[in-house]
Structure formats: structure tokens, C-alpha cells
Tab-separated table of N, CA and C in Angstrom:
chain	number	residue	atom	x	y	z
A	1	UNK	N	1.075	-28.828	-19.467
A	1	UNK	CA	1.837	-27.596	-19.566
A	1	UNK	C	1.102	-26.489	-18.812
A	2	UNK	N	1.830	-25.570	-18.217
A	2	UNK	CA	1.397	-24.888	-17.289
A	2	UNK	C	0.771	-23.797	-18.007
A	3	UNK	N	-0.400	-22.722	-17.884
A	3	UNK	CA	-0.796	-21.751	-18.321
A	3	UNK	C	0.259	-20.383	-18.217
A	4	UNK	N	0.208	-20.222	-19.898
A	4	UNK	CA	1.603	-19.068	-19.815
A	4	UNK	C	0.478	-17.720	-19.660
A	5	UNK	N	0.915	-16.809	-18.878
A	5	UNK	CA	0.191	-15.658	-18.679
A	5	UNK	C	0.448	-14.330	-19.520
A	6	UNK	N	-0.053	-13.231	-19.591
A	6	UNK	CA	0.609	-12.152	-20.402
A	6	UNK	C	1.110	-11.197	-18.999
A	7	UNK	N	1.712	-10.361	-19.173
A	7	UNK	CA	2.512	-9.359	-18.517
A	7	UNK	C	2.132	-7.780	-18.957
A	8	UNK	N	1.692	-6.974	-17.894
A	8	UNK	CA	1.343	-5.805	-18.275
A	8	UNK	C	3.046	-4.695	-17.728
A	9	UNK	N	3.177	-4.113	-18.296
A	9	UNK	CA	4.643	-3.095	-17.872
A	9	UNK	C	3.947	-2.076	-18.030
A	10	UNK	N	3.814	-1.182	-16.664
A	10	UNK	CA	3.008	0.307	-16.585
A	10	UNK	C	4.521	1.135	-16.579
A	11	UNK	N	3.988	2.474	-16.919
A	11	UNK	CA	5.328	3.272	-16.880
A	11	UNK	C	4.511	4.922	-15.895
A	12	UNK	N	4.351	5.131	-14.726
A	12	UNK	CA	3.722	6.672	-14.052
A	12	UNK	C	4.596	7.465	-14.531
A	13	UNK	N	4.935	8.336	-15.708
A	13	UNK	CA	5.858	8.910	-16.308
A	13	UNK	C	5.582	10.394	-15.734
A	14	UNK	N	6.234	11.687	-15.802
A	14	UNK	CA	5.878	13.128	-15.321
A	14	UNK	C	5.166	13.520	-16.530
A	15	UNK	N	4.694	12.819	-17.704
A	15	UNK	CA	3.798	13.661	-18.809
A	15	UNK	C	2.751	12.487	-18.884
A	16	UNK	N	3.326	10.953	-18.946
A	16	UNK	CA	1.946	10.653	-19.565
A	16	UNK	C	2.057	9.208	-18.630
A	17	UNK	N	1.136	8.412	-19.038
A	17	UNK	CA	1.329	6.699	-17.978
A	17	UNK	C	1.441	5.779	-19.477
A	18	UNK	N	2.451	5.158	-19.726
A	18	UNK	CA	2.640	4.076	-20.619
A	18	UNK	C	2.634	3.147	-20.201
A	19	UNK	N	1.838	2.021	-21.021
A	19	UNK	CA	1.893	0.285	-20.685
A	19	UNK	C	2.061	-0.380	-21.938
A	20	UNK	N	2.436	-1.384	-21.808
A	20	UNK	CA	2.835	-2.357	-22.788
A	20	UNK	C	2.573	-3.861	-22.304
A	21	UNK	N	2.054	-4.777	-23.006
A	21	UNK	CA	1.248	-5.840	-22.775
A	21	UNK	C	1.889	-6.849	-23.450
A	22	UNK	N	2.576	-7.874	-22.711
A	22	UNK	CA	3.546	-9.117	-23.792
A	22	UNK	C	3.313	-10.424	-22.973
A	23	UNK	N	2.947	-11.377	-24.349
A	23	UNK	CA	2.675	-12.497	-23.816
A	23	UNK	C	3.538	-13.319	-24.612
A	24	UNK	N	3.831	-14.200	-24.360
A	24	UNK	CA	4.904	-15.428	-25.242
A	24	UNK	C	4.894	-15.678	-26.520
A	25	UNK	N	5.479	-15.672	-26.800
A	25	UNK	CA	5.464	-15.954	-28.735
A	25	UNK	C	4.950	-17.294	-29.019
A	26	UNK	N	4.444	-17.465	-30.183
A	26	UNK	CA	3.677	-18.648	-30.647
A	26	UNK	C	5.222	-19.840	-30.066
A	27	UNK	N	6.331	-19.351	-30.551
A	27	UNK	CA	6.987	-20.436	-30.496
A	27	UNK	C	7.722	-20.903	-29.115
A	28	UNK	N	7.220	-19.784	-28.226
A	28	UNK	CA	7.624	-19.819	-27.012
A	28	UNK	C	9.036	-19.797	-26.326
A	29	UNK	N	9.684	-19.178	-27.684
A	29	UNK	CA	11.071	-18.382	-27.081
A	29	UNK	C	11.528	-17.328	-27.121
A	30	UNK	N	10.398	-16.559	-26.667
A	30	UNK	CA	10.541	-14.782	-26.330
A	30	UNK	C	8.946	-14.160	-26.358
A	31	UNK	N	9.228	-12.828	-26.227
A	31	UNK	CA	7.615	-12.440	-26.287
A	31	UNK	C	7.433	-11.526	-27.300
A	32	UNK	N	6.108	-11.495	-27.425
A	32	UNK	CA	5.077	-10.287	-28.273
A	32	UNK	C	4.884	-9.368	-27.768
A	33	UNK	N	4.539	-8.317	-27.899
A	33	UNK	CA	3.404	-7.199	-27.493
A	33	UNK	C	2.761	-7.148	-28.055
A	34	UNK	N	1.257	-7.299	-27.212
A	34	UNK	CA	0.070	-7.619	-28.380
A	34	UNK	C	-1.110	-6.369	-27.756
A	35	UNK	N	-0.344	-5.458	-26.844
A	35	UNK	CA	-1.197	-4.114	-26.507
A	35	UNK	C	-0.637	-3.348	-26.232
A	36	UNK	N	-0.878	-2.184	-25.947
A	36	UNK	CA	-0.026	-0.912	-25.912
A	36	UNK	C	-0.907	-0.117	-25.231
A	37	UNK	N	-0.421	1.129	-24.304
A	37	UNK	CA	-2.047	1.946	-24.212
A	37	UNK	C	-0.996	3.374	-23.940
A	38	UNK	N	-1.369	4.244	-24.225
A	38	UNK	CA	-0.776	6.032	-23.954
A	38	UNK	C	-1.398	7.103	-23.475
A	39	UNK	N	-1.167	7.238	-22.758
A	39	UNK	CA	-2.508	8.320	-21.731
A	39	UNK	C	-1.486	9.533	-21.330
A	40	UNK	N	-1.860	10.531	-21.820
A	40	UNK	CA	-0.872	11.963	-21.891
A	40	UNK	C	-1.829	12.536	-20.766
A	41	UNK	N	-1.280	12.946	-19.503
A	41	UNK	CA	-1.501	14.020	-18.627
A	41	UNK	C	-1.898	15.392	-19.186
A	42	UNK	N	-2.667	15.969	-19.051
A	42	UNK	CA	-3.024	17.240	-19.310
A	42	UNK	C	-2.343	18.210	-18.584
A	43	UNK	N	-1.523	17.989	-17.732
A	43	UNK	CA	0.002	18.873	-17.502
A	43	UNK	C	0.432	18.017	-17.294
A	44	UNK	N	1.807	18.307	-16.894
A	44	UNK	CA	3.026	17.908	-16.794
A	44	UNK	C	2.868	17.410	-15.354
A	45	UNK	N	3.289	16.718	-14.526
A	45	UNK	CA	3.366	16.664	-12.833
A	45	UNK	C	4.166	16.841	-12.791
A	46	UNK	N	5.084	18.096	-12.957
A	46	UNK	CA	6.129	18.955	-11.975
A	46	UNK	C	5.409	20.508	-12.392
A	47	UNK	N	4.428	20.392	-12.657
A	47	UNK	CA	4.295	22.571	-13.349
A	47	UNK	C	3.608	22.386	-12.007
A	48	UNK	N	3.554	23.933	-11.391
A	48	UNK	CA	3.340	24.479	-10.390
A	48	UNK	C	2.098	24.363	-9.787
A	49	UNK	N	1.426	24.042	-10.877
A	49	UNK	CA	-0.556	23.983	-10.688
A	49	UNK	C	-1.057	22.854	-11.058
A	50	UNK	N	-0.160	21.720	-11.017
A	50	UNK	CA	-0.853	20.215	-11.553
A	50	UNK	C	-1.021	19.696	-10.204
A	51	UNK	N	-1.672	19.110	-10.078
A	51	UNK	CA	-2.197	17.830	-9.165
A	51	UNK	C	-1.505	16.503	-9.008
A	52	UNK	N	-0.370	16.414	-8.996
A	52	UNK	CA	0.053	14.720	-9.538
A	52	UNK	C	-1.186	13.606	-8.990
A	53	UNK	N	-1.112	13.647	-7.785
A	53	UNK	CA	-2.363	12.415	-7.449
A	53	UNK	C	-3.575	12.269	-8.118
A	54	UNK	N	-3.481	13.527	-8.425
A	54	UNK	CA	-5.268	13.026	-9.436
A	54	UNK	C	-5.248	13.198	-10.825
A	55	UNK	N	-4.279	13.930	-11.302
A	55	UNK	CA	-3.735	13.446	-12.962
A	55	UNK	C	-3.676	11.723	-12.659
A	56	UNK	N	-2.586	11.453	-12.317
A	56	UNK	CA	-2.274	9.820	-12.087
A	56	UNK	C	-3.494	8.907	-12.348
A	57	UNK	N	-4.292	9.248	-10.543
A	57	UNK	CA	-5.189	8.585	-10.538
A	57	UNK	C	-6.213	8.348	-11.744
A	58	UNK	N	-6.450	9.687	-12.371
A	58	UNK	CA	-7.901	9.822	-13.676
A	58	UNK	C	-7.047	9.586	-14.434
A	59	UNK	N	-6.196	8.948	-15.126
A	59	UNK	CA	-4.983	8.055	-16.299
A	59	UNK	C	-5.017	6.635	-15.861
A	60	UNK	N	-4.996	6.412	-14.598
A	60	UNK	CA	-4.882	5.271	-13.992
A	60	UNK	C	-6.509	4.527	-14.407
A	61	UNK	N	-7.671	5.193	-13.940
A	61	UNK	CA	-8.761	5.147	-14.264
A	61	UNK	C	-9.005	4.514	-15.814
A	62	UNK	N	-8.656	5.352	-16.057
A	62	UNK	CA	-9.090	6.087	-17.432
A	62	UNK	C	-8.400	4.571	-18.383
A	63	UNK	N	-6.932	4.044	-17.952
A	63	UNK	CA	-6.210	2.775	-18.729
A	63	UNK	C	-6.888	1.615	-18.331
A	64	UNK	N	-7.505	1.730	-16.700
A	64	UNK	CA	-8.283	0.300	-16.486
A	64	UNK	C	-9.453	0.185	-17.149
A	65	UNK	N	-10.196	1.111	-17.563
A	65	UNK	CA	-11.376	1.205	-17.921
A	65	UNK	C	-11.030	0.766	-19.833
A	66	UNK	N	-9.946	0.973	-20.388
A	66	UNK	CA	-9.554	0.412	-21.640
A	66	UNK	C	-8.907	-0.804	-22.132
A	67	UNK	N	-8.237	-1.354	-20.809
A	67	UNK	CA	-7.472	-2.914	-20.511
A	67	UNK	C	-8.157	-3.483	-19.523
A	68	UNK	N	-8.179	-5.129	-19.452
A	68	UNK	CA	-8.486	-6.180	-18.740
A	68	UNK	C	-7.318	-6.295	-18.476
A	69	UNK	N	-7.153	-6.350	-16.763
A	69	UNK	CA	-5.748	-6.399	-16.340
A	69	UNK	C	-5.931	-8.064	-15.574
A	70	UNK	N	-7.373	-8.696	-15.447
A	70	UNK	CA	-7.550	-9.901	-14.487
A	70	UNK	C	-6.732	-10.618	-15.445
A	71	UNK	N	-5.932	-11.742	-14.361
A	71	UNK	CA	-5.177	-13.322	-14.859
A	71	UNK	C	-3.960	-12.580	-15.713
A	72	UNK	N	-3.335	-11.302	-15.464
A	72	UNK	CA	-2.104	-10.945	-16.156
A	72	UNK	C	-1.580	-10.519	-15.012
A	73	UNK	N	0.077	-10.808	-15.242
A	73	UNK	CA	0.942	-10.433	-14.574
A	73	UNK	C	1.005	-8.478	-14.680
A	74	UNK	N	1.541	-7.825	-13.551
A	74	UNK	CA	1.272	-6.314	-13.269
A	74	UNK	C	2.907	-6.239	-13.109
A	75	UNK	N	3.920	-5.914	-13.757
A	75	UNK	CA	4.871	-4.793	-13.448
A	75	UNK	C	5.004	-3.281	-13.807
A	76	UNK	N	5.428	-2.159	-12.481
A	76	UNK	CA	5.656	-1.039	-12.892
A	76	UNK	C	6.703	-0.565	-12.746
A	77	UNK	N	7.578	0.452	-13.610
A	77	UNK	CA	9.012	1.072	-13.197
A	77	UNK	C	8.387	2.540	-11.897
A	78	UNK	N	9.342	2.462	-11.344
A	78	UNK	CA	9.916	3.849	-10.486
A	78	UNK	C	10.927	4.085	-11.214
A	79	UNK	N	11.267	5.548	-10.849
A	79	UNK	CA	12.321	6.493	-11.113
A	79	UNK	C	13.029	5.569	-10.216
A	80	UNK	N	14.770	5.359	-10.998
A	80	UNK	CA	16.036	5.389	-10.063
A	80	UNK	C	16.666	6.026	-9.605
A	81	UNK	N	16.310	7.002	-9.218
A	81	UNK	CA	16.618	8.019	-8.232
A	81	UNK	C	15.270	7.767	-7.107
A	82	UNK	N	14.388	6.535	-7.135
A	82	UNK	CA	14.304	6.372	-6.115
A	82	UNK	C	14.452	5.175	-5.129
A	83	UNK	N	15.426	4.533	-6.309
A	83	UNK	CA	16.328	3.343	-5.523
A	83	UNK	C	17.387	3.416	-5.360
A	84	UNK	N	18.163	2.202	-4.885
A	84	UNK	CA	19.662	2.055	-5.133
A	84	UNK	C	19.660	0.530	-5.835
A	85	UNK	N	20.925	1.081	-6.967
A	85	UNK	CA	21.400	-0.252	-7.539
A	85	UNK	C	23.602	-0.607	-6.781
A	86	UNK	N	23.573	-1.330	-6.827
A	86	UNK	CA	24.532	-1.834	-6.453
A	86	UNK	C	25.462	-2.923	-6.853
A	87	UNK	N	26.535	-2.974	-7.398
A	87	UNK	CA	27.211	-4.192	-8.171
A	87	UNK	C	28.546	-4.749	-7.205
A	88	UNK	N	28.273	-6.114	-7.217
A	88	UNK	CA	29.995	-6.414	-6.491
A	88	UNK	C	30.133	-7.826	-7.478
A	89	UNK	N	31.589	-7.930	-7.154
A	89	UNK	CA	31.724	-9.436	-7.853
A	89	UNK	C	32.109	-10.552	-6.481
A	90	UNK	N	31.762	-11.306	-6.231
A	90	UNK	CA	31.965	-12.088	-4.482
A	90	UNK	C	33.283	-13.067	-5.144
A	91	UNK	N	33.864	-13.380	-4.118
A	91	UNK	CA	34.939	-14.187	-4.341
A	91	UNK	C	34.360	-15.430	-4.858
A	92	UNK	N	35.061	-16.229	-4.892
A	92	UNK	CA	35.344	-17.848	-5.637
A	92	UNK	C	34.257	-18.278	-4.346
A	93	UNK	N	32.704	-18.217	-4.583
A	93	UNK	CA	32.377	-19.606	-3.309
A	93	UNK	C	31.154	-20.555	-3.675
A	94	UNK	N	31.050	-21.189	-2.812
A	94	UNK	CA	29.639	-22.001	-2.862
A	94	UNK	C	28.610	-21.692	-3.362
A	95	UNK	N	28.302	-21.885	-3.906
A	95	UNK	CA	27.123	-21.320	-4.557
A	95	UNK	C	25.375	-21.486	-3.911
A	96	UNK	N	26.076	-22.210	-2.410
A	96	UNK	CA	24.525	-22.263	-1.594
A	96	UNK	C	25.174	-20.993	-0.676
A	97	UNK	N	26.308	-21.082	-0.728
A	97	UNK	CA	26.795	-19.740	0.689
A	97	UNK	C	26.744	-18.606	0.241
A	98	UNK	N	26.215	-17.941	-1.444
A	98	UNK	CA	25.968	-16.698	-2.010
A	98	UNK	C	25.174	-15.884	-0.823
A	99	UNK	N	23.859	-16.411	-0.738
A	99	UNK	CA	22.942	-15.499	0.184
A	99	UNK	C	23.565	-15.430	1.182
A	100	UNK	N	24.282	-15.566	1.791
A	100	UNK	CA	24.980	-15.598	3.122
A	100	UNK	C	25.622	-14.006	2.404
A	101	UNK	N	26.198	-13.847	1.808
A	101	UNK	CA	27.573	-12.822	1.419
A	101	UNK	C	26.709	-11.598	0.786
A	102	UNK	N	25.742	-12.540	0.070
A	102	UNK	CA	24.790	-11.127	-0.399
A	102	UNK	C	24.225	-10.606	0.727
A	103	UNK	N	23.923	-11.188	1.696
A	103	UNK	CA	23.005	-10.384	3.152
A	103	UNK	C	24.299	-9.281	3.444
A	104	UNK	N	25.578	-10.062	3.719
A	104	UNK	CA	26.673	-9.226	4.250
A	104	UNK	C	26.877	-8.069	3.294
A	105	UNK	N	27.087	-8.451	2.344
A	105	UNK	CA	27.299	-6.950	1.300
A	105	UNK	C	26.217	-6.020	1.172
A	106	UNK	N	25.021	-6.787	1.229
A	106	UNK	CA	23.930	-5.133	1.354
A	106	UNK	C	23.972	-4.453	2.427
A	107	UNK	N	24.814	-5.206	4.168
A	107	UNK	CA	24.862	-4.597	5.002
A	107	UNK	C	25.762	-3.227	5.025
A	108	UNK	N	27.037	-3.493	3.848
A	108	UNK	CA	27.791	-2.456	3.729
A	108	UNK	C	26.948	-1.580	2.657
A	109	UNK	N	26.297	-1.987	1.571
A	109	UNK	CA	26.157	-1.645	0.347
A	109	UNK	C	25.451	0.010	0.776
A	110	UNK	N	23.946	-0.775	1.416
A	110	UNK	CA	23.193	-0.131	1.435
A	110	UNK	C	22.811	0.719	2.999
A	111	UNK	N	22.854	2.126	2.837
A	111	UNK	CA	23.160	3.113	3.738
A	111	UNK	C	22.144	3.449	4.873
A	112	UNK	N	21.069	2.190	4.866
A	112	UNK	CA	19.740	2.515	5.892
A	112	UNK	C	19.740	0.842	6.369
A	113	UNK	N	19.128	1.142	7.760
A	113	UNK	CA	18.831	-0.046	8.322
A	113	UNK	C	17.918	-0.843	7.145
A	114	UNK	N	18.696	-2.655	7.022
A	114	UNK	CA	18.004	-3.240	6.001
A	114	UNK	C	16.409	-3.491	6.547
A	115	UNK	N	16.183	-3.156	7.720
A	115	UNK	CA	14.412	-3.387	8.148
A	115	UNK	C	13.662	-2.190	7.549
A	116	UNK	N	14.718	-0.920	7.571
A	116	UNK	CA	13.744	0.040	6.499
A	116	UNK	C	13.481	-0.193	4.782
A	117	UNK	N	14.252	-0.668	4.420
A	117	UNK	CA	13.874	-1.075	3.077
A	117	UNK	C	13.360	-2.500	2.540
A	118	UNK	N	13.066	-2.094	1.437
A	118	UNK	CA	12.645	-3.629	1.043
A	118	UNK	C	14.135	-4.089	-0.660
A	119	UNK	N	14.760	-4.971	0.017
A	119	UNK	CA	15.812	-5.241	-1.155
A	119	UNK	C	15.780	-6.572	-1.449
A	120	UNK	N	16.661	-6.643	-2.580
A	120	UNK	CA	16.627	-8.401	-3.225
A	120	UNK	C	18.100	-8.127	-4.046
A	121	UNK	N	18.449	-9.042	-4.454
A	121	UNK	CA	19.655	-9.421	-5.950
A	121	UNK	C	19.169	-10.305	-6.668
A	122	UNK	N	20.459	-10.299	-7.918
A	122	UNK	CA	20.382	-10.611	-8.993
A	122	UNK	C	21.827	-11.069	-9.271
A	123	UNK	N	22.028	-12.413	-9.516
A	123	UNK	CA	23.170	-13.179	-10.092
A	123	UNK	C	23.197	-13.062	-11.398
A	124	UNK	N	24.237	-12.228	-11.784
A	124	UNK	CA	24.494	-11.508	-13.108
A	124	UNK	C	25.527	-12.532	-13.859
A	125	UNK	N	25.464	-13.581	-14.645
A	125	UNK	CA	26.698	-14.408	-14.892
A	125	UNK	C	26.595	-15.218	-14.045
A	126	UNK	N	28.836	-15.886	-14.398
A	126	UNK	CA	28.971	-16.640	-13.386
A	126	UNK	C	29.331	-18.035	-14.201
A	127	UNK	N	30.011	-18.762	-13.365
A	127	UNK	CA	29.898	-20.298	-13.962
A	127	UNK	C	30.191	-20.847	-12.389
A	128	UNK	N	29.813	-21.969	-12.743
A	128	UNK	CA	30.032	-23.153	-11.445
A	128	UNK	C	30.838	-24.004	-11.469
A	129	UNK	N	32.487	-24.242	-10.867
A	129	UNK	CA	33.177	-25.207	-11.633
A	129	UNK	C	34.180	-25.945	-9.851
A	130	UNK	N	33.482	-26.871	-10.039
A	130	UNK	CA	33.759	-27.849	-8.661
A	130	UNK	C	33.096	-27.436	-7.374
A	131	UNK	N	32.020	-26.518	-8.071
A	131	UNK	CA	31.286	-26.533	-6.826
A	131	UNK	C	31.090	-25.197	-6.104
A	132	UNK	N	31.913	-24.376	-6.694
A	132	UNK	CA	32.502	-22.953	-6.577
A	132	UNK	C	31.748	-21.907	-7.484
A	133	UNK	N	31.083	-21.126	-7.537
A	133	UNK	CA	31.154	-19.972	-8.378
A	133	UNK	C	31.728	-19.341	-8.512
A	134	UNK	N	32.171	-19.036	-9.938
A	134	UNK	CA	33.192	-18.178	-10.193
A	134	UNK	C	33.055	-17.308	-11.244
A	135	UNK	N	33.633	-15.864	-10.992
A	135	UNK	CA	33.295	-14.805	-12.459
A	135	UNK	C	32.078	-14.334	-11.892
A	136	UNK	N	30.992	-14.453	-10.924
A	136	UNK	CA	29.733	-13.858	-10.939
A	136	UNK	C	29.821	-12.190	-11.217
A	137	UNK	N	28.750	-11.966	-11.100
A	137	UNK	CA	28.272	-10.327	-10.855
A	137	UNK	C	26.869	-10.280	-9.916
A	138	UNK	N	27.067	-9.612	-8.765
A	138	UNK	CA	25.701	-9.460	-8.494
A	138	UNK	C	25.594	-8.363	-8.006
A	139	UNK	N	23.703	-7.715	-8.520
A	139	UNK	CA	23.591	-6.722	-8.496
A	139	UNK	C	22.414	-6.641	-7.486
A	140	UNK	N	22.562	-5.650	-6.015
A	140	UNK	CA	22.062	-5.354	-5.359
A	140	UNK	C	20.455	-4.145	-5.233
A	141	UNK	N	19.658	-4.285	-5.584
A	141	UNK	CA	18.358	-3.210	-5.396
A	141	UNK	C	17.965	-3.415	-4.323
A	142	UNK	N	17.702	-1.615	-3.828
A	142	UNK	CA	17.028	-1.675	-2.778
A	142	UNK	C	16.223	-0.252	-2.405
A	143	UNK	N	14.986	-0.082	-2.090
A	143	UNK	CA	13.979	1.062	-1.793
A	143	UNK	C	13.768	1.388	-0.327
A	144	UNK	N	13.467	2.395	0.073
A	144	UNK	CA	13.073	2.743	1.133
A	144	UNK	C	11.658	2.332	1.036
A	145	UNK	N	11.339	1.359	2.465
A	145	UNK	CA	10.017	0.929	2.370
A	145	UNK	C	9.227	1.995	2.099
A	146	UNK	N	9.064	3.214	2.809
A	146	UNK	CA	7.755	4.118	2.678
A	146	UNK	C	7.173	4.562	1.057
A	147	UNK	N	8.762	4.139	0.490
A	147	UNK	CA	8.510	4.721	-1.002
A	147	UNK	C	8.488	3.628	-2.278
A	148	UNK	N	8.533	2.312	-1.488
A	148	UNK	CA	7.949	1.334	-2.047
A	148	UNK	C	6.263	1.392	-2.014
A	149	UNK	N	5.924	1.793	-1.051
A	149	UNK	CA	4.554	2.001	-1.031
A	149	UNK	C	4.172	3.102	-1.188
A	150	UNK	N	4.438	4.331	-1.331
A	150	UNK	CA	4.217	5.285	-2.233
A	150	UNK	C	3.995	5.105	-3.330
A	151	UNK	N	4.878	4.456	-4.221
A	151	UNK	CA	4.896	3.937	-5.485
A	151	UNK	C	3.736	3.293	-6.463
A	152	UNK	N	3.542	2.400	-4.906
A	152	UNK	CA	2.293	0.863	-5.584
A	152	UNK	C	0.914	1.966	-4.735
A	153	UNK	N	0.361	2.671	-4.069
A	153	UNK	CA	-0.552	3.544	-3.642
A	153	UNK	C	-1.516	3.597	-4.781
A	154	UNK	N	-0.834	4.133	-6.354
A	154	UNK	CA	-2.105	4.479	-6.884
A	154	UNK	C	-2.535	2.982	-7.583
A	155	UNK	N	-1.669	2.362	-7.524
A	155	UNK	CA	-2.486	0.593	-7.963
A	155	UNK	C	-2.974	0.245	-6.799
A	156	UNK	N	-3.221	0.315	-5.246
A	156	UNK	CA	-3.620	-0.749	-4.782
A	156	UNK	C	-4.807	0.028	-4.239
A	157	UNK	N	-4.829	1.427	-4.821
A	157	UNK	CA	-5.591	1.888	-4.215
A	157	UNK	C	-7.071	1.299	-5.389
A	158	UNK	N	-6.686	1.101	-6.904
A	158	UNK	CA	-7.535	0.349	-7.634
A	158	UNK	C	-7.634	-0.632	-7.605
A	159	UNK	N	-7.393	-1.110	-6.443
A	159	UNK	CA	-7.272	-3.262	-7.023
A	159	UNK	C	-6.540	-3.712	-7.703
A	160	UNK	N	-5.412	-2.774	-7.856
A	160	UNK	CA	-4.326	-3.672	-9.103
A	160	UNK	C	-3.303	-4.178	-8.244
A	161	UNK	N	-3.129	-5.665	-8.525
A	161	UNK	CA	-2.143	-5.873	-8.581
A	161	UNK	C	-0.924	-6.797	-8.501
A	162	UNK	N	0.433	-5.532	-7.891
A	162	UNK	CA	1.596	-5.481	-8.416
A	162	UNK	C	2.328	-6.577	-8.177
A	163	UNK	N	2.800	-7.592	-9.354
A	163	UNK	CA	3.550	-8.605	-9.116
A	163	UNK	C	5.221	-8.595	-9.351
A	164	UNK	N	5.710	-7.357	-9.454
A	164	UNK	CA	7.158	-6.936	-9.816
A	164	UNK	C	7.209	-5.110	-9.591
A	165	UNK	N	8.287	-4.588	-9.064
A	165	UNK	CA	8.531	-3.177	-9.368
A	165	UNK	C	9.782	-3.343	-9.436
A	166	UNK	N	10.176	-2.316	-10.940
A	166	UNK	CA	11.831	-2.625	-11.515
A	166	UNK	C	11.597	-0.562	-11.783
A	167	UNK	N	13.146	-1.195	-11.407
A	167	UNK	CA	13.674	0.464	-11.251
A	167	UNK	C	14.390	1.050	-12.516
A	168	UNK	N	13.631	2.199	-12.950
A	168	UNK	CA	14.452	2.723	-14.371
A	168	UNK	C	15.537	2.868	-14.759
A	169	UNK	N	16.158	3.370	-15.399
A	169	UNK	CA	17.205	3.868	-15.927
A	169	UNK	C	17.266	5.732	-14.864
């Protein structure tokens, strides 16, 4: 059996940096949280006289120096307002010819050359019946590269890292 890993979920919030730490349940059909950590900014990063980069960074510090992040999985949210989400339902097809239709629909979806961003989907549903998918949902994300790496900057600038970035609410 393969080694199940734990999962860290960071949150760079405008008051404080939240993480949450979940590894598989004893019975191995769902997870725990078996850490937590809360680091409140001493301002806000939008007041007029805060620093965001170095609040961040000394929180960022400040959580590695209280968690072992080696041999765990690293996801962090961005604000969605600094992605795009996107939903279509694709006709009745193949279910190897999806990526074909998903390339075509982010070409309409999404409003920047797809070499500037970095995007993926998500097959929401769906059933398979003679070969056909049918009923799907799929949902399109996609970032402007520069602000994909904006994003991951204050982790990689520590050695962390990022094995997922999921976009908030």
C-alpha cells in the first residue's frame, strides 16, 4: 500500500495566514485535521501604512518555524477575483474527445491568449452510456500566468512547496 501523505491548506488572508493540516482517517474514507495554525497580521494589508510583503513574509516565517511542512502535500487559495471560473455542459461525446472540446471552449471561455495563462478543468458529473458522455458539467479555471506566480512568490521564495493552488470563493 502506497504511503498516504498529510495535506497542508494555507489561506494569505488581508488580516491573518490560516492553515489547516488533514491526513486520512484511520478508516481511510475521508480526512482529519490533526493541525491548525493562526497567525493574525499586525495590520490589515489594505491600511495605508502596512507592508503586505513583509507582514506575509514574517507570518510565513513565523508558521514554518511552528509546522514541519517536509513529505506533506502544500495547497494554497488565491482570491477569485484573481481567477476565472467557467462552467459549460459539452454535448453527448466521447469521452476520450472531451479534451479536444475543453481546449476549444477555453478558447472562447477565456479572454487572454491561452499561452498567457496557466488553466486546467474539472469533469463535474456525468455518466457514460455506450461510450458517450452524457449530463457532464465542466468547469473551466484559469490565472494569468504573472499572477500565478505572484501568488506562489512568498512560498518559493521559502522553499515551500506548492503542489495545488485552488481559487476561493
Amino acid at each position: 500500500m502506497a504511503k498516504q501523505t498529510a495535506a497542508w491548506g494555507i489561506d494569505i488572508g488581508h488580516c491573518s495566514l490560516k492553515a489547516l493540516r488533514c491526513v486520512p482517517s484511520p478508516d481511510g474514507d475521508g480526512v482529519v485535521a490533526d493541525a491548525f495554525d493562526f497567525i493574525e497580521y499586525p495590520k490589515i494589508l489594505t491600511q495605508p501604512d502596512a507592508e503586505p510583503e513583509v507582514l506575509i513574509r514574517e507570518a510565513l516565517e513565523q508558521f514554518l518555524s511552528r509546522n514541519e511542512l517536509r513529505g506533506d502535500k502544500v495547497a494554497i487559495s488565491v482570491s477569485g477575483q484573481a481567477g476565472l471560473s467557467r462552467f459549460f455542459q459539452p454535448p453527448p461525446v466521447d469521452s476520450k474527445t472531451l479534451p479536444e472540446i475543453v481546449k476549444y471552449e477555453a478558447r472562447q471561455q477565456i479572454p487572454f491568449n491561452l499561452e498567457d495563462v496557466i488553466w486546467d478543468y474539472q469533469q463535474l458529473g456525468g455518466t457514460e452510456v455506450d461510450g458517450l458522455l452524457m449530463d457532464a458539467e465542466v468547469g473551466i479555471f484559469a490565472m494569468k500566468r504573472d499572477a500565478v506566480f505572484k501568488a506562489l512568490s512568498p512560498y518559493t521564495d521559502r522553499d515551500v512547496e506548492v503542489d495545488l493552488i485552488q481559487l476561493s470563493p
